[in-house]
Amino acid sequence: MNERILVVDDERDIADLLEVYLNNDGFQVRKFYNAADALACVEREDIALALLDVMLPDMDGFGLLRAIREKHYFPIIMLTARIADGDKIMGLTLGADDYITKPFNPLEVTARVKTQLRRYTQYNRRPGGEESAPPPALERDVRGLVINKSTHHCSLYGQEIALTPIEFSILWELCQRQGQVVSSEELFEAVWGEKFLDNNNTVMAHIARLREKLHEPPRKPKFIKTVWGVGYTIE
C-alpha cells in the first residue's frame, strides 16, 4: 500500500491508536495534533486520505476541511464526538467524503479508509498503464455538462468542475440514469455500498454541494432536480 494517511486529532491517545492500526495495514501515517501543522504537511507531501477531528485547538475541523478543499480533492473522513445531524451535514457540504462519530472501532475506521481509497483510485485511474490496456471512455454529455468516468473529468460548458470522489460518483450515477428518478436509498447504496437508513441526510448534503458547484439556482435547478418524496433526477 504505502499510501500516506493524514491523521489530525488533538486527543493523542486516539491519534496514536489510529496510527497503530493504519500502520499495521501497511499505510504511512502523518500524525498531527493541530490544524496548522497538518496544513503544512498537505502542502509538502502527497497525501492519499485525511482523517480530521472536528475539535482542534487552533482551528476547527470544518475550517481545516475547507482549507484543504481549496486545492486538494483526496478523500477526507471527519472524526467527531458530535452526533448532531447539523454537524454531519456541514462537514459533508464542505466536501467531506465520510463521517465517523466517536467512540469508534478502529477496525471500522481502517475499513472505511480502504473503501474510500478504492473508490478514489478507481475514479482517478488514467489510461495507458503498463499492466492493462486503456479502458474505454465512458462519457455522458447532458446539455453541456460532460462527465467522463475513465478520466474522472467533469466540465460544465467547457469549464472544469473539481469534484470529490463521492460527488463524482453521485453525479455519474444520476447521469448514466438520465431521465429516471433515483431515490436517496438507491444513490446511497450505489455510491457508499452500505445499507441506507431513513434518517440519513448524507445524500442530501452532497446533492446540495453538487448544485453549488454547478451554479444551480436553488428554486429552479437546471440539472439535478428533486422529485419530492421520491428522489433526484437529471432529465
CSV table of C-alpha atoms in Angstrom, one decimal, residues 13-166:
chain,number,residue,atom,x,y,z
A,13,ASP,CA,-4.5,8.6,22.6
A,14,ILE,CA,-6.9,8.4,19.6
A,15,ALA,CA,-4.4,9.7,17.1
A,16,ASP,CA,-1.8,7.1,18.4
A,17,LEU,CA,-4.4,4.3,18.2
A,18,LEU,CA,-5.3,5.2,14.6
A,19,GLU,CA,-1.6,5.3,13.8
A,20,VAL,CA,-1.0,1.8,15.1
A,21,TYR,CA,-4.0,0.3,13.2
A,22,LEU,CA,-3.2,2.1,10.0
A,23,ASN,CA,0.5,1.2,10.1
A,24,ASN,CA,-0.5,-2.5,10.7
A,25,ASP,CA,-2.5,-2.3,7.4
A,26,GLY,CA,0.6,-1.0,5.5
A,27,PHE,CA,-0.2,2.7,5.4
A,28,GLN,CA,2.2,5.5,6.2
A,29,VAL,CA,0.8,7.8,8.8
A,30,ARG,CA,1.4,11.5,9.1
A,31,LYS,CA,0.0,12.4,12.6
A,32,PHE,CA,-0.6,15.9,13.9
A,33,TYR,CA,-2.4,17.4,16.9
A,34,ASN,CA,-3.3,20.8,15.3
A,35,ALA,CA,-4.5,22.2,12.0
A,36,ALA,CA,-1.5,24.4,11.2
A,37,ASP,CA,1.0,21.5,11.2
A,38,ALA,CA,-1.5,19.4,9.2
A,39,LEU,CA,-1.9,22.1,6.5
A,40,ALA,CA,1.9,22.4,6.2
A,41,CYS,CA,2.1,18.7,5.7
A,42,VAL,CA,-0.6,18.7,3.0
A,43,GLU,CA,1.4,21.3,1.0
A,44,ARG,CA,4.7,19.4,1.1
A,45,GLU,CA,3.6,15.8,0.8
A,46,ASP,CA,1.4,13.6,-1.4
A,47,ILE,CA,-1.5,12.7,0.9
A,48,ALA,CA,-3.9,9.9,-0.2
A,49,LEU,CA,-6.6,10.4,2.5
A,50,ALA,CA,-7.1,12.5,5.6
A,51,LEU,CA,-8.8,11.7,8.9
A,52,LEU,CA,-9.8,15.0,10.6
A,53,ASP,CA,-11.1,15.6,14.1
A,54,VAL,CA,-13.7,18.4,14.3
A,55,MET,CA,-12.4,19.8,17.6
A,56,LEU,CA,-8.9,21.1,17.2
A,57,PRO,CA,-7.0,23.7,19.4
A,58,ASP,CA,-6.2,26.3,16.6
A,59,MET,CA,-8.9,25.8,14.0
A,60,ASP,CA,-12.0,23.6,14.0
A,61,GLY,CA,-12.0,20.6,11.7
A,62,PHE,CA,-14.5,22.3,9.4
A,63,GLY,CA,-12.1,25.2,8.8
A,64,LEU,CA,-9.3,22.7,8.1
A,65,LEU,CA,-11.5,20.8,5.7
A,66,ARG,CA,-12.4,24.0,3.9
A,67,ALA,CA,-8.8,25.0,3.6
A,68,ILE,CA,-7.7,21.6,2.2
A,69,ARG,CA,-10.6,21.6,-0.3
A,70,GLU,CA,-9.3,24.8,-1.8
A,71,LYS,CA,-6.6,22.9,-3.6
A,72,HIS,CA,-6.9,19.2,-2.9
A,73,TYR,CA,-9.6,16.5,-3.6
A,74,PHE,CA,-8.3,13.4,-1.9
A,75,PRO,CA,-10.8,11.6,0.3
A,76,ILE,CA,-11.5,13.2,3.7
A,77,ILE,CA,-13.2,11.4,6.7
A,78,MET,CA,-14.3,13.5,9.6
A,79,LEU,CA,-14.0,12.2,13.2
A,80,THR,CA,-16.1,13.8,15.9
A,81,ALA,CA,-17.8,13.2,19.2
A,82,ARG,CA,-20.7,15.4,17.9
A,83,ILE,CA,-23.7,13.4,16.7
A,84,ALA,CA,-26.0,16.2,15.7
A,85,ASP,CA,-27.2,16.0,12.1
A,86,GLY,CA,-26.3,19.7,11.5
A,87,ASP,CA,-22.6,19.0,12.2
A,88,LYS,CA,-22.7,16.0,9.9
A,89,ILE,CA,-24.4,17.9,7.1
A,90,MET,CA,-22.0,20.8,7.4
A,91,GLY,CA,-19.0,18.5,7.0
A,92,LEU,CA,-20.4,16.7,4.0
A,93,THR,CA,-21.5,20.0,2.4
A,94,LEU,CA,-18.0,21.4,2.8
A,95,GLY,CA,-16.6,18.4,0.9
A,96,ALA,CA,-16.1,15.6,3.4
A,97,ASP,CA,-16.5,12.1,2.0
A,98,ASP,CA,-17.5,10.3,5.1
A,99,TYR,CA,-18.2,11.0,8.8
A,100,ILE,CA,-17.5,8.8,11.8
A,101,THR,CA,-18.6,9.5,15.3
A,102,LYS,CA,-16.6,8.8,18.5
A,103,PRO,CA,-16.2,6.4,20.2
A,104,PHE,CA,-15.5,4.2,17.2
A,105,ASN,CA,-14.0,0.8,16.5
A,106,PRO,CA,-10.5,1.5,14.8
A,107,LEU,CA,-11.1,-1.6,12.6
A,108,GLU,CA,-14.2,0.2,11.2
A,109,VAL,CA,-12.1,3.3,10.5
A,110,THR,CA,-9.5,1.3,8.6
A,111,ALA,CA,-12.2,-0.4,6.7
A,112,ARG,CA,-13.7,2.9,5.6
A,113,VAL,CA,-10.3,4.2,4.8
A,114,LYS,CA,-9.8,1.3,2.4
A,115,THR,CA,-13.2,1.8,0.9
A,116,GLN,CA,-12.6,5.5,0.2
A,117,LEU,CA,-9.2,4.8,-1.3
A,118,ARG,CA,-10.5,2.1,-3.6
A,119,ARG,CA,-13.2,4.5,-4.9
A,120,TYR,CA,-10.7,7.3,-5.3
A,121,THR,CA,-8.2,5.1,-7.2
A,122,GLN,CA,-11.0,3.7,-9.4
A,123,TYR,CA,-12.3,7.1,-10.5
A,124,ASN,CA,-8.8,8.7,-10.9
A,125,ARG,CA,-7.2,5.8,-12.8
A,126,ARG,CA,-5.6,7.1,-16.0
A,127,PRO,CA,-5.4,5.1,-19.2
A,128,GLY,CA,-2.1,3.8,-20.6
A,129,GLY,CA,-0.8,1.8,-17.7
A,130,GLU,CA,1.7,-1.0,-18.5
A,131,GLU,CA,-0.3,-3.8,-16.9
A,132,SER,CA,-3.5,-3.3,-18.7
A,133,ALA,CA,-5.0,-1.8,-21.9
A,134,PRO,CA,-6.6,1.6,-21.6
A,135,PRO,CA,-10.2,1.3,-20.5
A,136,PRO,CA,-12.9,2.5,-23.0
A,137,ALA,CA,-14.1,6.1,-22.5
A,138,LEU,CA,-17.3,6.2,-20.5
A,139,GLU,CA,-18.7,9.7,-21.0
A,140,ARG,CA,-22.0,11.4,-20.7
A,141,ASP,CA,-22.9,14.8,-22.1
A,142,VAL,CA,-26.0,16.4,-20.6
A,143,ARG,CA,-26.7,19.8,-22.2
A,144,GLY,CA,-23.1,21.0,-21.7
A,145,LEU,CA,-22.4,19.0,-18.5
A,146,VAL,CA,-19.8,16.5,-19.5
A,147,ILE,CA,-18.7,13.7,-17.2
A,148,ASN,CA,-16.1,11.0,-18.1
A,149,LYS,CA,-15.7,8.0,-15.8
A,150,SER,CA,-12.4,6.9,-17.3
A,151,THR,CA,-10.6,10.2,-16.6
A,152,HIS,CA,-12.7,11.4,-13.7
A,153,HIS,CA,-13.1,14.6,-15.6
A,154,CYS,CA,-16.2,16.8,-15.3
A,155,SER,CA,-16.8,20.1,-17.1
A,156,LEU,CA,-19.7,22.5,-17.5
A,157,TYR,CA,-19.8,24.5,-20.7
A,158,GLY,CA,-16.1,23.8,-21.2
A,159,GLN,CA,-15.1,24.8,-17.7
A,160,GLU,CA,-13.7,22.1,-15.5
A,161,ILE,CA,-15.6,21.3,-12.3
A,162,ALA,CA,-13.5,19.9,-9.5
A,163,LEU,CA,-15.4,17.1,-7.7
A,164,THR,CA,-14.5,14.8,-4.8
A,165,PRO,CA,-14.8,11.1,-5.5
A,166,ILE,CA,-18.1,10.9,-3.7
